Coordinates of C-alpha atoms in Angstrom, one line a residue:
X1 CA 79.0 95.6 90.2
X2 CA 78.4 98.2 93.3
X3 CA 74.9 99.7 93.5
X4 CA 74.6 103.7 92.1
X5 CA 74.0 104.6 95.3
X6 CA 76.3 103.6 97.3
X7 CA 78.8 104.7 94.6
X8 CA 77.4 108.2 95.2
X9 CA 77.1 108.4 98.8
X10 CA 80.7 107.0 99.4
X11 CA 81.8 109.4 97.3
X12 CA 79.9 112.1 98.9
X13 CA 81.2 110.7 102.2
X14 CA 84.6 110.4 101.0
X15 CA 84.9 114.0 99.6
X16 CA 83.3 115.8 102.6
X17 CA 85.6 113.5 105.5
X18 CA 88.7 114.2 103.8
X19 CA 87.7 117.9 103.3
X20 CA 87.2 118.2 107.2
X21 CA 90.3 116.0 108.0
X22 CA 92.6 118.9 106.0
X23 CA 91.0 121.4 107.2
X24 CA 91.3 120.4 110.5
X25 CA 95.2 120.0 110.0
X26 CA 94.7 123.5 109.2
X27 CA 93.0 124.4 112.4
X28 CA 95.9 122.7 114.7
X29 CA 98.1 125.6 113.4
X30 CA 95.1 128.3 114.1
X31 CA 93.8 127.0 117.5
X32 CA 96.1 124.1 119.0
X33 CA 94.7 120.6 119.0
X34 CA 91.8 119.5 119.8
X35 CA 90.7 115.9 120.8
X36 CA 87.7 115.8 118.0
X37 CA 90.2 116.5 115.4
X38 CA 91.5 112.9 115.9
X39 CA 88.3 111.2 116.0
X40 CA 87.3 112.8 112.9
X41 CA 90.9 111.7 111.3
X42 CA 89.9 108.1 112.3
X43 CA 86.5 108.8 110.6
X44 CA 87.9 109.9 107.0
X45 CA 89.5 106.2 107.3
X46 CA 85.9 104.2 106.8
X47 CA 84.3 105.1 103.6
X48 CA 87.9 105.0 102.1
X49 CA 88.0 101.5 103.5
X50 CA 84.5 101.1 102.1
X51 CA 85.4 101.8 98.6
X52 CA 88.4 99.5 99.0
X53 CA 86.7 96.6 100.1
X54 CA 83.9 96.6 98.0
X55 CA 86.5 96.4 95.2
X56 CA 87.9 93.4 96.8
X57 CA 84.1 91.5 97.6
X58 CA 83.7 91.7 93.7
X59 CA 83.6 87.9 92.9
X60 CA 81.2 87.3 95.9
X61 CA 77.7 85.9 95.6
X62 CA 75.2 88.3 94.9
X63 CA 73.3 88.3 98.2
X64 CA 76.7 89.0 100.3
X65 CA 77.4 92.1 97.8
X66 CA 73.8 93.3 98.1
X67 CA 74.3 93.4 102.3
X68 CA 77.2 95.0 101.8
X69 CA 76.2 98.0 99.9
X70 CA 72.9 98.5 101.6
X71 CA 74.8 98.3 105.1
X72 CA 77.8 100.5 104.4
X73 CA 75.3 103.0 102.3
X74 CA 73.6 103.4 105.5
X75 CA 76.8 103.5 107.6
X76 CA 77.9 106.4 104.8
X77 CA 75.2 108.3 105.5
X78 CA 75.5 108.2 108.7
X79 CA 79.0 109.3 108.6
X80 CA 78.1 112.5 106.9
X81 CA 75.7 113.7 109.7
X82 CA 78.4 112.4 111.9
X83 CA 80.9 114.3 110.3
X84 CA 78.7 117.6 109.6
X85 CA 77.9 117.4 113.0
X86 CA 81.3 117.4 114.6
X87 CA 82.5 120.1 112.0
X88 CA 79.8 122.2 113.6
X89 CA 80.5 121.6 117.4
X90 CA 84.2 122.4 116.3
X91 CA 84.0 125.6 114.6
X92 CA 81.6 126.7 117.3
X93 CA 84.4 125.8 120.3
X94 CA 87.1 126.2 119.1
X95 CA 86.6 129.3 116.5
X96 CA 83.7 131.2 117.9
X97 CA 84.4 130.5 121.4
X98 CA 80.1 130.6 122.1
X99 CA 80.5 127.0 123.5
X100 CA 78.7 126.8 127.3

C-alpha cells in the first residue's frame, strides 16, 4: 500500500506538469517554440511513470516499497519547483519579453 504522501505529492506533481505541458502546447501557437517547452513535455512523463510503477512494485517486500516512495516523494517534489520554476523563466521570455 503507497504512503499518503507520496500519493498526494504525485498527484500534486502530476496535476501541475500536465497543466504546464498543455499550456505550453498553447503557447507554440502564441509565441513559436521554444526549446524548454520540450524539456518540460519530457518532465510531465516522470511522476506519471511514478504512479505507474508503484502500482506494479505492489507485491515487493516492504523495505523496497518504503525506498521507493520516500525517493520518488522527494524526486516529486523536486519536480514541482522544477516545473514552477521553468513556467516562470518561460512566461517571463517568451511572454513579457523582460528577459536580459
Amino acid at each position: 500500500m503507497e504512503t499518503k504522501t507520496f500519493s498526494v505529492v504525485s498527484s500534486v506533481s502530476m496535476a501541475l506538469t500536465l497543466t504546464v505541458a498543455v499550456l505550453s502546447i498553447i503557447g507554440i501557437a502564441i509565441t513559436g517554440l521554444y526549446p524548454g517547452i520540450i524539456v518540460l513535455l519530457i518532465v510531465a512523463l516522470i511522476p506519471i511513470a511514478s504512479k505507474m510503477y508503484a502500482k506494479k512494485i505492489a507485491r515487493k517486500p516492504n523495505d523496497f516499497r518504503r525506498n521507493y516512495y520516500t525517493a520518488f516523494t522527494i524526486i516529486n517534489l523536486l519536480l514541482i519547483l522544477v516545473v514552477l520554476w521553468m513556467t516562470f523563466v518561460i512566461v517571463h521570455d517568451r511572454v513579457l519579453h523582460d528577459c536580459c
